[in-house]
């Protein structure tokens, strides 16, 4: 069987992948990406980010996002939409603007409303706010926090809820997959949205892991349950497991396979963990080598589109 078919039979809603625009011209790649048996869910890797959608104030461009979402919809795949508010890939007109509370709230409302309405009815979920926290659990001192304080997060969730009542609204971050100050701070974000009268439906745990240093299943399950105890669902939204040095040995590839299975098994162990999304499936299009110097081979297929041991192990586990 193939990953999504197996994952659904095991009780998940989907097994998904990110897809970026440059890969759409590779027909061998798209034959896998838009195969519903393999992937039941697609996340546009870049095309729905602020710099792509609203490069200047009030000027909206949906070409890049739609190129991915239209292919997913033709294939019958569900969409995780990513993302509305993030300090990164944020155009300088936002990050370096001279804002008051009122003008920045207005910019946020316009951006969120326009984008969510464009995709209304198409998104299973929206990552409303992405990576608001530093690794020590403090708020990132980005333009939103600096001008609006912690209230920008409930504010953004309320704007998204108003524009698409049916989409599930997620907070998404990394290094919240195991106990620590950052997980505790993410719990506070969920509670803060809830106590302000906002709606949050889910927490996305990105899951960018390192071969041999992936948290244990018990630690992953405990973190997932910390969130589900608040009444929200959870998902692994950007899973990859990178080798610290490449090319990886056969033994390292077996460890990578075991690490992937650990994460998938953690999700299956928690009823409200709805799915697992890999942050692309083919090493050729992985974000890892350009971000973590010297690291790589983090995905389920090698760069010549051959399934790696990690694929086989997940499939036999499922
Ligand atoms: C990455 C993309 O994959 C890259 O192509 C881009 O250059 C940078 O962003 N966390 C996220 C994703 O939430 O949006 C990031 O995607 C990876 C880390």
mmCIF file with all atom_site columns, C-alpha atoms and ligand atoms in Angstrom, residues 20 45-46 49 82-83 86 89 130-131 172 206 208 238 279 287, ligand 1:
data_model
loop_
_atom_site.group_PDB
_atom_site.id
_atom_site.type_symbol
_atom_site.label_atom_id
_atom_site.label_alt_id
_atom_site.label_comp_id
_atom_site.label_asym_id
_atom_site.label_entity_id
_atom_site.label_seq_id
_atom_site.pdbx_PDB_ins_code
_atom_site.Cartn_x
_atom_site.Cartn_y
_atom_site.Cartn_z
_atom_site.occupancy
_atom_site.B_iso_or_equiv
_atom_site.pdbx_formal_charge
_atom_site.auth_seq_id
_atom_site.auth_comp_id
_atom_site.auth_asym_id
_atom_site.auth_atom_id
_atom_site.pdbx_PDB_model_num
ATOM   1  C CA  . UNK A 1 20  ? 6.661  24.063 -3.669 1.00 0.00 ? 20  UNK A CA  1
ATOM   2  C CA  . UNK A 1 45  ? 5.512  25.336 0.852  1.00 0.00 ? 45  UNK A CA  1
ATOM   3  C CA  . UNK A 1 46  ? 5.809  29.037 0.028  1.00 0.00 ? 46  UNK A CA  1
ATOM   4  C CA  . UNK A 1 49  ? 3.132  33.314 2.654  1.00 0.00 ? 49  UNK A CA  1
ATOM   5  C CA  . UNK A 1 82  ? 0.155  27.998 5.402  1.00 0.00 ? 82  UNK A CA  1
ATOM   6  C CA  . UNK A 1 83  ? 0.359  30.695 6.731  1.00 0.00 ? 83  UNK A CA  1
ATOM   7  C CA  . UNK A 1 86  ? 4.780  34.974 10.482 1.00 0.00 ? 86  UNK A CA  1
ATOM   8  C CA  . UNK A 1 89  ? 9.035  35.782 4.527  1.00 0.00 ? 89  UNK A CA  1
ATOM   9  C CA  . UNK A 1 130 ? 3.491  30.551 12.697 1.00 0.00 ? 130 UNK A CA  1
ATOM   10 C CA  . UNK A 1 131 ? 6.550  30.475 14.973 1.00 0.00 ? 131 UNK A CA  1
ATOM   11 C CA  . UNK A 1 172 ? 2.098  26.144 14.332 1.00 0.00 ? 172 UNK A CA  1
ATOM   12 C CA  . UNK A 1 206 ? 6.427  21.095 12.801 1.00 0.00 ? 206 UNK A CA  1
ATOM   13 C CA  . UNK A 1 208 ? 11.990 19.103 12.004 1.00 0.00 ? 208 UNK A CA  1
ATOM   14 C CA  . UNK A 1 238 ? 6.341  19.719 8.610  1.00 0.00 ? 238 UNK A CA  1
ATOM   15 C CA  . UNK A 1 279 ? 7.994  18.952 4.541  1.00 0.00 ? 279 UNK A CA  1
ATOM   16 C CA  . UNK A 1 287 ? 14.681 23.029 2.374  1.00 0.00 ? 287 UNK A CA  1
HETATM 17 C C1  . LIG B 2 .   ? 10.575 26.958 4.190  1.00 0.00 ? 1   LIG B C1  1
HETATM 18 C C2  . LIG B 2 .   ? 10.477 26.572 2.719  1.00 0.00 ? 1   LIG B C2  1
HETATM 19 O O1  . LIG B 2 .   ? 10.447 25.164 2.610  1.00 0.00 ? 1   LIG B O1  1
HETATM 20 C C3  . LIG B 2 .   ? 11.652 27.152 1.961  1.00 0.00 ? 1   LIG B C3  1
HETATM 21 O O2  . LIG B 2 .   ? 11.512 26.914 0.556  1.00 0.00 ? 1   LIG B O2  1
HETATM 22 C C4  . LIG B 2 .   ? 11.757 28.649 2.207  1.00 0.00 ? 1   LIG B C4  1
HETATM 23 O O3  . LIG B 2 .   ? 12.908 29.156 1.578  1.00 0.00 ? 1   LIG B O3  1
HETATM 24 C C5  . LIG B 2 .   ? 11.802 28.935 3.693  1.00 0.00 ? 1   LIG B C5  1
HETATM 25 O O4  . LIG B 2 .   ? 10.684 28.361 4.329  1.00 0.00 ? 1   LIG B O4  1
HETATM 26 N N1  . LIG B 2 .   ? 9.054  26.364 9.008  1.00 0.00 ? 1   LIG B N1  1
HETATM 27 C C6  . LIG B 2 .   ? 7.948  26.726 8.274  1.00 0.00 ? 1   LIG B C6  1
HETATM 28 C C7  . LIG B 2 .   ? 7.996  26.658 6.795  1.00 0.00 ? 1   LIG B C7  1
HETATM 29 O O5  . LIG B 2 .   ? 6.897  27.002 8.849  1.00 0.00 ? 1   LIG B O5  1
HETATM 30 O O6  . LIG B 2 .   ? 7.198  27.646 6.199  1.00 0.00 ? 1   LIG B O6  1
HETATM 31 C C8  . LIG B 2 .   ? 9.420  26.747 6.289  1.00 0.00 ? 1   LIG B C8  1
HETATM 32 O O7  . LIG B 2 .   ? 9.414  26.539 4.875  1.00 0.00 ? 1   LIG B O7  1
HETATM 33 C C9  . LIG B 2 .   ? 10.301 25.739 6.992  1.00 0.00 ? 1   LIG B C9  1
HETATM 34 C C10 . LIG B 2 .   ? 10.338 26.017 8.477  1.00 0.00 ? 1   LIG B C10 1
#
